[in-house]
PDB file of C-alpha atoms in Angstrom:
ATOM      1  CA  MET A 278       3.626  74.457 -24.471  1.00 81.00           C
ATOM      2  CA  LYS A 279       2.477  77.381 -26.646  1.00 85.00           C
ATOM      3  CA  VAL A 280      -0.294  77.011 -29.230  1.00 83.00           C
ATOM      4  CA  SER A 281      -2.419  79.447 -31.193  1.00 87.00           C
ATOM      5  CA  SER A 282      -6.036  80.148 -30.277  1.00 81.00           C
ATOM      6  CA  THR A 283      -7.110  78.768 -33.665  1.00 81.00           C
ATOM      7  CA  GLU A 284      -5.300  75.501 -33.018  1.00 78.00           C
ATOM      8  CA  VAL A 285      -6.951  75.179 -29.580  1.00 75.00           C
ATOM      9  CA  GLN A 286     -10.415  75.880 -31.009  1.00 69.00           C
ATOM     10  CA  ASN A 287      -9.968  73.234 -33.701  1.00 66.00           C
ATOM     11  CA  ASN A 288      -8.533  70.582 -31.354  1.00 66.00           C
ATOM     12  CA  PHE A 289     -10.004  71.472 -27.964  1.00 67.00           C
ATOM     13  CA  GLY A 290     -10.328  67.896 -26.708  1.00 58.00           C
ATOM     14  CA  LYS A 291      -6.694  67.168 -27.489  1.00 61.00           C
ATOM     15  CA  TYR A 292      -5.440  70.165 -25.512  1.00 69.00           C
ATOM     16  CA  LEU A 293      -7.725  69.432 -22.555  1.00 62.00           C
ATOM     17  CA  VAL A 294      -5.957  66.084 -22.263  1.00 59.00           C
ATOM     18  CA  LEU A 295      -2.524  67.693 -22.582  1.00 68.00           C
ATOM     19  CA  ALA A 296      -3.445  70.348 -19.990  1.00 72.00           C
ATOM     20  CA  ALA A 297      -3.712  67.606 -17.372  1.00 61.00           C
ATOM     21  CA  LYS A 298       0.038  67.097 -17.788  1.00 61.00           C
ATOM     22  CA  GLU A 299       1.336  70.606 -18.505  1.00 74.00           C
ATOM     23  CA  ASP A 300       0.071  74.173 -18.838  1.00 82.00           C
ATOM     24  CA  ILE A 301      -1.000  75.219 -22.332  1.00 85.00           C
ATOM     25  CA  ILE A 302      -0.196  78.855 -23.164  1.00 88.00           C
ATOM     26  CA  ILE A 303      -2.639  80.165 -25.785  1.00 89.00           C
ATOM     27  CA  THR A 304      -1.474  82.846 -28.214  1.00 88.00           C
ATOM     28  CA  ARG A 305      -3.209  85.157 -30.655  1.00 84.00           C
ATOM     29  CA  ASN A 306      -1.209  86.992 -33.328  1.00 82.00           C
ATOM     30  CA  GLY A 307       1.928  85.925 -31.503  1.00 82.00           C
ATOM     31  CA  MET A 308       0.834  87.371 -28.143  1.00 80.00           C
ATOM     32  CA  GLU A 309       0.164  85.249 -25.043  1.00 82.00           C
ATOM     33  CA  ILE A 310      -3.496  85.733 -24.049  1.00 83.00           C
ATOM     34  CA  ALA A 311      -4.506  82.808 -21.797  1.00 84.00           C
ATOM     35  CA  ILE A 312      -3.370  79.666 -20.002  1.00 85.00           C
ATOM     36  CA  LEU A 313      -5.210  76.321 -20.035  1.00 81.00           C
ATOM     37  CA  SER A 314      -4.261  74.353 -16.921  1.00 76.00           C
ATOM     38  CA  ALA A 315      -5.593  71.560 -14.713  1.00 66.00           C
ATOM     39  CA  ILE A 316      -7.124  72.116 -11.273  1.00 54.00           C
ATOM     40  CA  ARG A 317      -4.720  70.550  -8.787  1.00 46.00           C
ATOM     41  CA  ASP A 318      -6.138  71.105  -5.305  1.00 38.00           C
ATOM     42  CA  ALA A 319      -8.367  68.775  -3.302  1.00 35.00           C
ATOM     43  CA  VAL A 320      -9.399  68.011   0.251  1.00 34.00           C
ATOM     44  CA  SER A 321      -8.638  64.899   2.247  1.00 35.00           C
ATOM     45  CA  ASP A 322      -9.247  64.399   5.926  1.00 38.00           C
ATOM     46  CA  GLY A 323      -9.822  68.138   6.257  1.00 35.00           C
ATOM     47  CA  GLY A 324      -6.611  69.224   4.513  1.00 35.00           C
ATOM     48  CA  PRO A 325      -5.157  69.649   1.034  1.00 31.00           C
ATOM     49  CA  VAL A 326      -3.772  66.796  -1.040  1.00 30.00           C
ATOM     50  CA  PRO A 327      -1.031  67.922  -3.441  1.00 32.00           C
ATOM     51  CA  GLY A 328      -1.751  67.039  -7.059  1.00 33.00           C
ATOM     52  CA  ALA A 329      -5.373  66.004  -6.518  1.00 32.00           C
ATOM     53  CA  VAL A 330      -8.508  67.383  -8.169  1.00 37.00           C
ATOM     54  CA  MET A 331     -11.300  69.078  -6.211  1.00 36.00           C
ATOM     55  CA  GLU A 332     -14.930  69.299  -7.238  1.00 40.00           C
ATOM     56  CA  LYS A 333     -17.554  71.302  -5.353  1.00 40.00           C
ATOM     57  CA  ALA A 334     -19.441  68.832  -3.189  1.00 36.00           C
ATOM     58  CA  GLU A 335     -22.790  70.563  -3.505  1.00 36.00           C
ATOM     59  CA  GLU A 336     -22.659  70.228  -7.291  1.00 38.00           C
ATOM     60  CA  TYR A 337     -21.483  66.707  -7.947  1.00 38.00           C
ATOM     61  CA  GLY A 338     -18.608  65.261  -5.982  1.00 45.00           C
ATOM     62  CA  TYR A 339     -15.133  65.920  -4.713  1.00 46.00           C
ATOM     63  CA  GLY A 340     -11.743  64.317  -4.270  1.00 50.00           C
ATOM     64  CA  ILE A 341     -11.731  62.846  -0.770  1.00 55.00           C
ATOM     65  CA  ARG A 342      -8.328  61.275  -0.445  1.00 68.00           C
ATOM     66  CA  LYS A 343      -5.695  59.276  -2.215  1.00 83.00           C
ATOM     67  CA  ALA A 344      -5.888  55.536  -1.654  1.00 88.00           C
ATOM     68  CA  SER A 345      -4.793  52.237  -3.123  1.00 92.00           C
ATOM     69  CA  TYR A 346      -7.310  50.175  -5.065  1.00 93.00           C
ATOM     70  CA  GLU A 347      -7.557  47.726  -2.144  1.00 93.00           C
ATOM     71  CA  GLU A 348      -8.158  50.581   0.303  1.00 91.00           C
ATOM     72  CA  PHE A 349     -10.860  51.978  -1.966  1.00 91.00           C
ATOM     73  CA  LEU A 350     -12.681  48.629  -2.034  1.00 90.00           C
ATOM     74  CA  GLU A 351     -12.479  48.355   1.740  1.00 88.00           C
ATOM     75  CA  LEU A 352     -13.612  51.929   2.357  1.00 83.00           C
ATOM     76  CA  THR A 353     -16.635  51.668   0.062  1.00 86.00           C
ATOM     77  CA  ARG A 354     -17.652  48.031   0.538  1.00 83.00           C
ATOM     78  CA  ASP A 355     -20.545  48.656   2.955  1.00 81.00           C
ATOM     79  CA  SER A 356     -21.310  52.260   2.028  1.00 82.00           C
ATOM     80  CA  GLU A 357     -24.578  53.386   0.480  1.00 83.00           C
ATOM     81  CA  GLU A 358     -22.872  56.420  -1.056  1.00 85.00           C
ATOM     82  CA  ARG A 359     -21.755  56.517  -4.700  1.00 88.00           C
ATOM     83  CA  TYR A 360     -18.033  56.728  -5.382  1.00 91.00           C
ATOM     84  CA  GLU A 361     -15.623  56.796  -8.300  1.00 93.00           C
ATOM     85  CA  TYR A 362     -11.941  55.876  -8.156  1.00 94.00           C
ATOM     86  CA  ILE A 363      -9.723  57.542 -10.766  1.00 94.00           C
ATOM     87  CA  ASP A 364      -5.920  57.350 -10.853  1.00 93.00           C
ATOM     88  CA  GLY A 365      -5.642  56.678  -7.122  1.00 93.00           C
ATOM     89  CA  GLU A 366      -8.164  59.325  -6.016  1.00 91.00           C
ATOM     90  CA  ILE A 367     -11.591  58.708  -4.481  1.00 90.00           C
ATOM     91  CA  TYR A 368     -14.521  60.891  -5.558  1.00 88.00           C
ATOM     92  CA  LEU A 369     -17.842  61.057  -3.729  1.00 85.00           C
ATOM     93  CA  LEU A 370     -20.756  61.559  -6.119  1.00 84.00           C
ATOM     94  CA  SER A 371     -23.485  63.761  -4.717  1.00 78.00           C
ATOM     95  CA  SER A 372     -27.054  64.090  -5.967  1.00 83.00           C
ATOM     96  CA  PRO A 373     -27.276  65.712  -9.427  1.00 88.00           C
ATOM     97  CA  LYS A 374     -29.514  68.679 -10.194  1.00 90.00           C
ATOM     98  CA  THR A 375     -32.722  68.717 -12.236  1.00 94.00           C
ATOM     99  CA  VAL A 376     -31.116  69.960 -15.463  1.00 94.00           C
ATOM    100  CA  HIS A 377     -28.673  67.042 -15.308  1.00 94.00           C
ATOM    101  CA  GLN A 378     -31.414  64.465 -14.746  1.00 95.00           C
ATOM    102  CA  THR A 379     -33.662  65.895 -17.460  1.00 96.00           C
ATOM    103  CA  ALA A 380     -30.889  65.619 -20.044  1.00 97.00           C
ATOM    104  CA  LEU A 381     -30.037  62.119 -18.783  1.00 97.00           C
ATOM    105  CA  THR A 382     -33.642  60.914 -19.061  1.00 97.00           C
ATOM    106  CA  GLU A 383     -34.142  62.271 -22.569  1.00 98.00           C
ATOM    107  CA  LEU A 384     -30.841  60.973 -23.940  1.00 98.00           C
ATOM    108  CA  PHE A 385     -31.213  57.545 -22.364  1.00 98.00           C
ATOM    109  CA  GLY A 386     -34.697  57.296 -23.904  1.00 98.00           C
ATOM    110  CA  ILE A 387     -33.203  57.999 -27.337  1.00 98.00           C
ATOM    111  CA  PHE A 388     -30.455  55.420 -26.813  1.00 98.00           C
ATOM    112  CA  TYR A 389     -32.837  52.821 -25.386  1.00 98.00           C
ATOM    113  CA  ASN A 390     -35.245  53.059 -28.321  1.00 98.00           C
ATOM    114  CA  TRP A 391     -32.503  53.026 -30.964  1.00 98.00           C
ATOM    115  CA  PHE A 392     -30.784  49.921 -29.569  1.00 98.00           C
ATOM    116  CA  GLN A 393     -33.976  47.875 -29.291  1.00 97.00           C
ATOM    117  CA  GLY A 394     -33.466  44.568 -31.137  1.00 96.00           C
ATOM    118  CA  LYS A 395     -29.746  45.213 -31.593  1.00 97.00           C
ATOM    119  CA  GLU A 396     -26.752  43.388 -30.130  1.00 95.00           C
ATOM    120  CA  CYS A 397     -25.612  46.223 -27.871  1.00 98.00           C
ATOM    121  CA  ILE A 398     -27.469  47.480 -24.815  1.00 98.00           C
ATOM    122  CA  PRO A 399     -27.493  50.932 -23.157  1.00 98.00           C
ATOM    123  CA  LEU A 400     -27.356  51.072 -19.359  1.00 98.00           C
ATOM    124  CA  VAL A 401     -27.755  54.009 -17.011  1.00 97.00           C
ATOM    125  CA  ALA A 402     -26.008  55.047 -13.780  1.00 95.00           C
ATOM    126  CA  PRO A 403     -25.457  53.987 -11.094  1.00 93.00           C
ATOM    127  CA  TYR A 404     -23.480  51.100 -12.582  1.00 95.00           C
ATOM    128  CA  ASP A 405     -19.788  50.457 -11.934  1.00 96.00           C
ATOM    129  CA  ILE A 406     -17.399  50.260 -14.875  1.00 97.00           C
ATOM    130  CA  THR A 407     -13.894  48.973 -14.115  1.00 97.00           C
ATOM    131  CA  LEU A 408     -11.181  50.307 -16.429  1.00 97.00           C
ATOM    132  CA  LYS A 409      -7.496  49.403 -16.322  1.00 96.00           C
ATOM    133  CA  ARG A 410      -4.781  51.633 -17.689  1.00 95.00           C
ATOM    134  CA  ASN A 411      -2.436  48.780 -16.744  1.00 93.00           C
ATOM    135  CA  PRO A 412      -2.600  45.896 -14.226  1.00 92.00           C
ATOM    136  CA  GLU A 413      -1.561  48.242 -11.401  1.00 92.00           C
ATOM    137  CA  ASN A 414      -3.774  51.209 -12.341  1.00 95.00           C
ATOM    138  CA  ILE A 415      -7.370  50.088 -11.822  1.00 97.00           C
ATOM    139  CA  ASN A 416     -10.190  52.641 -12.003  1.00 97.00           C
ATOM    140  CA  ILE A 417     -13.896  52.447 -11.185  1.00 97.00           C
ATOM    141  CA  VAL A 418     -16.300  54.975 -12.694  1.00 96.00           C
ATOM    142  CA  GLN A 419     -20.055  55.409 -12.975  1.00 95.00           C
ATOM    143  CA  PRO A 420     -20.797  57.052 -16.346  1.00 96.00           C
ATOM    144  CA  ASP A 421     -24.256  58.544 -16.790  1.00 97.00           C
ATOM    145  CA  ILE A 422     -24.932  56.277 -19.787  1.00 98.00           C
ATOM    146  CA  MET A 423     -22.886  53.454 -21.269  1.00 98.00           C
ATOM    147  CA  VAL A 424     -23.449  51.285 -24.349  1.00 98.00           C
ATOM    148  CA  ILE A 425     -22.196  47.728 -23.873  1.00 98.00           C
ATOM    149  CA  CYS A 426     -21.833  45.197 -26.684  1.00 98.00           C
ATOM    150  CA  ASP A 427     -20.339  42.210 -24.812  1.00 97.00           C
ATOM    151  CA  LEU A 428     -22.411  42.111 -21.621  1.00 96.00           C
ATOM    152  CA  ALA A 429     -23.016  38.355 -21.480  1.00 93.00           C
ATOM    153  CA  GLU A 430     -19.374  37.508 -22.166  1.00 95.00           C
ATOM    154  CA  LYS A 431     -17.909  39.944 -19.632  1.00 96.00           C
ATOM    155  CA  LEU A 432     -20.057  39.374 -16.520  1.00 95.00           C
ATOM    156  CA  ASP A 433     -18.147  37.955 -13.543  1.00 95.00           C
ATOM    157  CA  GLU A 434     -19.449  35.471 -10.967  1.00 94.00           C
ATOM    158  CA  ASN A 435     -20.949  38.337  -8.934  1.00 91.00           C
ATOM    159  CA  ASP A 436     -22.924  39.734 -11.896  1.00 95.00           C
ATOM    160  CA  TYR A 437     -20.578  42.714 -12.381  1.00 93.00           C
ATOM    161  CA  TYR A 438     -19.529  43.794 -15.876  1.00 96.00           C
ATOM    162  CA  LYS A 439     -15.760  43.682 -16.448  1.00 96.00           C
ATOM    163  CA  GLY A 440     -15.474  44.766 -20.039  1.00 97.00           C
ATOM    164  CA  VAL A 441     -15.091  48.123 -21.817  1.00 98.00           C
ATOM    165  CA  PRO A 442     -18.172  49.988 -23.130  1.00 98.00           C
ATOM    166  CA  ALA A 443     -18.413  50.971 -26.779  1.00 98.00           C
ATOM    167  CA  ILE A 444     -19.875  54.376 -25.869  1.00 98.00           C
ATOM    168  CA  VAL A 445     -19.688  56.337 -22.637  1.00 98.00           C
ATOM    169  CA  VAL A 446     -21.791  59.424 -21.918  1.00 98.00           C
ATOM    170  CA  GLU A 447     -21.096  61.999 -19.200  1.00 96.00           C
ATOM    171  CA  ILE A 448     -23.455  64.880 -18.453  1.00 95.00           C
ATOM    172  CA  LEU A 449     -21.587  67.862 -17.061  1.00 92.00           C
ATOM    173  CA  SER A 450     -22.365  69.810 -13.938  1.00 84.00           C
ATOM    174  CA  GLN A 451     -20.984  73.293 -13.375  1.00 71.00           C
ATOM    175  CA  SER A 452     -18.080  72.045 -11.270  1.00 60.00           C
ATOM    176  CA  THR A 453     -17.286  68.727 -12.987  1.00 65.00           C
ATOM    177  CA  ARG A 454     -15.861  70.026 -16.227  1.00 65.00           C
ATOM    178  CA  SER A 455     -12.259  69.443 -15.203  1.00 68.00           C
ATOM    179  CA  LYS A 456     -12.916  65.828 -14.197  1.00 77.00           C
ATOM    180  CA  ASP A 457     -15.171  64.892 -17.118  1.00 78.00           C
ATOM    181  CA  LEU A 458     -13.292  66.845 -19.790  1.00 84.00           C
ATOM    182  CA  ILE A 459      -9.742  66.044 -18.690  1.00 86.00           C
ATOM    183  CA  LYS A 460      -9.396  63.109 -16.302  1.00 89.00           C
ATOM    184  CA  LYS A 461     -12.268  61.035 -17.665  1.00 94.00           C
ATOM    185  CA  LEU A 462     -11.630  61.854 -21.297  1.00 94.00           C
ATOM    186  CA  ASP A 463      -8.046  60.694 -20.885  1.00 94.00           C
ATOM    187  CA  LEU A 464      -9.143  57.599 -18.920  1.00 96.00           C
ATOM    188  CA  TYR A 465     -11.730  56.513 -21.493  1.00 97.00           C
ATOM    189  CA  MET A 466      -9.372  57.195 -24.383  1.00 96.00           C
ATOM    190  CA  SER A 467      -6.557  55.230 -22.723  1.00 96.00           C
ATOM    191  CA  CYS A 468      -8.664  52.199 -21.787  1.00 97.00           C
ATOM    192  CA  GLY A 469     -10.291  51.310 -25.091  1.00 97.00           C
ATOM    193  CA  VAL A 470     -13.663  53.098 -25.025  1.00 98.00           C
ATOM    194  CA  GLY A 471     -14.696  53.705 -28.617  1.00 98.00           C
ATOM    195  CA  GLU A 472     -16.717  56.888 -28.341  1.00 98.00           C
ATOM    196  CA  TYR A 473     -17.278  59.540 -25.667  1.00 98.00           C
ATOM    197  CA  TRP A 474     -20.277  61.887 -25.526  1.00 98.00           C
ATOM    198  CA  VAL A 475     -19.913  64.969 -23.318  1.00 96.00           C
ATOM    199  CA  VAL A 476     -23.311  66.549 -22.735  1.00 97.00           C
ATOM    200  CA  ASN A 477     -23.250  70.130 -21.465  1.00 95.00           C
ATOM    201  CA  PRO A 478     -26.701  71.341 -20.297  1.00 94.00           C
ATOM    202  CA  ILE A 479     -25.182  74.653 -19.202  1.00 89.00           C
ATOM    203  CA  ASN A 480     -24.118  75.661 -22.737  1.00 92.00           C
ATOM    204  CA  ARG A 481     -26.627  73.364 -24.494  1.00 95.00           C
ATOM    205  CA  GLU A 482     -23.860  71.544 -26.351  1.00 96.00           C
ATOM    206  CA  VAL A 483     -22.954  67.924 -27.081  1.00 97.00           C
ATOM    207  CA  ALA A 484     -19.370  67.003 -27.976  1.00 97.00           C
ATOM    208  CA  VAL A 485     -18.735  63.573 -29.503  1.00 98.00           C
ATOM    209  CA  TYR A 486     -15.204  62.110 -29.484  1.00 97.00           C
ATOM    210  CA  LEU A 487     -14.066  59.104 -31.510  1.00 98.00           C
ATOM    211  CA  PHE A 488     -11.106  57.229 -29.996  1.00 97.00           C
ATOM    212  CA  GLU A 489      -8.707  54.858 -31.711  1.00 96.00           C
ATOM    213  CA  ASP A 490      -5.281  53.592 -30.593  1.00 95.00           C
ATOM    214  CA  LYS A 491      -5.463  55.786 -27.461  1.00 93.00           C
ATOM    215  CA  ASN A 492      -5.918  58.966 -29.482  1.00 95.00           C
ATOM    216  CA  ILE A 493      -8.753  61.294 -30.475  1.00 96.00           C
ATOM    217  CA  ILE A 494      -9.375  60.518 -34.143  1.00 96.00           C
ATOM    218  CA  LYS A 495     -12.385  62.791 -34.654  1.00 96.00           C
ATOM    219  CA  ASN A 496     -14.457  65.125 -32.542  1.00 97.00           C
ATOM    220  CA  ILE A 497     -17.463  67.303 -33.287  1.00 97.00           C
ATOM    221  CA  THR A 498     -19.306  69.724 -31.009  1.00 97.00           C
ATOM    222  CA  TYR A 499     -23.018  70.178 -31.745  1.00 98.00           C
ATOM    223  CA  ARG A 500     -24.811  73.349 -30.676  1.00 96.00           C
ATOM    224  CA  LYS A 501     -28.227  75.054 -30.596  1.00 93.00           C
ATOM    225  CA  SER A 502     -30.819  73.046 -32.574  1.00 95.00           C
ATOM    226  CA  GLU A 503     -28.365  70.690 -34.273  1.00 98.00           C
ATOM    227  CA  ILE A 504     -28.511  66.893 -34.187  1.00 98.00           C
ATOM    228  CA  ALA A 505     -25.656  64.977 -32.554  1.00 98.00           C
ATOM    229  CA  HIS A 506     -24.507  61.847 -34.394  1.00 98.00           C
ATOM    230  CA  SER A 507     -22.547  58.781 -33.315  1.00 98.00           C
ATOM    231  CA  PHE A 508     -19.385  57.973 -35.229  1.00 98.00           C
ATOM    232  CA  ILE A 509     -19.432  54.211 -34.608  1.00 98.00           C
ATOM    233  CA  PHE A 510     -23.178  53.514 -34.739  1.00 98.00           C
ATOM    234  CA  LYS A 511     -24.478  54.881 -38.032  1.00 97.00           C
ATOM    235  CA  GLY A 512     -28.000  56.183 -37.597  1.00 97.00           C
ATOM    236  CA  LEU A 513     -27.760  56.812 -33.851  1.00 98.00           C
ATOM    237  CA  SER A 514     -28.504  60.503 -33.336  1.00 98.00           C
ATOM    238  CA  ALA A 515     -30.004  62.862 -30.790  1.00 98.00           C
ATOM    239  CA  GLU A 516     -31.730  66.208 -31.303  1.00 98.00           C
ATOM    240  CA  LEU A 517     -30.320  68.802 -28.947  1.00 98.00           C
ATOM    241  CA  ASP A 518     -33.713  70.494 -28.639  1.00 97.00           C
ATOM    242  CA  ARG A 519     -35.044  67.256 -27.194  1.00 96.00           C
ATOM    243  CA  ILE A 520     -32.124  66.689 -24.810  1.00 97.00           C
ATOM    244  CA  PHE A 521     -32.172  70.248 -23.484  1.00 96.00           C
ATOM    245  CA  LYS A 522     -35.877  70.865 -22.980  1.00 86.00           C
TER     246      LYS A 522
END
């Protein structure tokens, strides 16, 4: 697919999703200048897994191996490690760095205070969220922050939440951009999440995506000293200067 640089700049989230499926050739004044493509290499049992995504282990996590949902549950049942399971791939989540945790603490504080006395409740990782693209494609993720509006109705007999959050927040690490900006964006959009916040401490940016009918309806990227705003919760906002101290 070929698109202009202006089109990519104006609809970056859309083309990140499309890049997971095919290479995007970016043009300027009719000339090809860049390619936007997914990372497709990973490690499993010491060797490469075709079509999988690799993240640097020291930064956040990495694709370990492909597995069925049942195999994932068995492999992680008695483990004290944190894992995510996305489209048949297992990811080990390693300890985040200070800049990640500082942004997480500040943003969760803003969310926690704003939702006091309201129907919805913000929760913070580690907390498993189960999302189904279809009955056969079951995924388990641990977003950094999630806003849940049906907690009491969607708890199972083991006290695990089985619904879909209204808002999901992911805070990027240097090596997780491909997973959070492509695989997770597509997963959240496809499974009924209403709004997705991507917090980038590296560039001091916050991108907010509004999803509807499995599409990106609106998206805004806030920079520098701007204030990020929620689309679906009017009045919910976060000063970037506070998030990125």
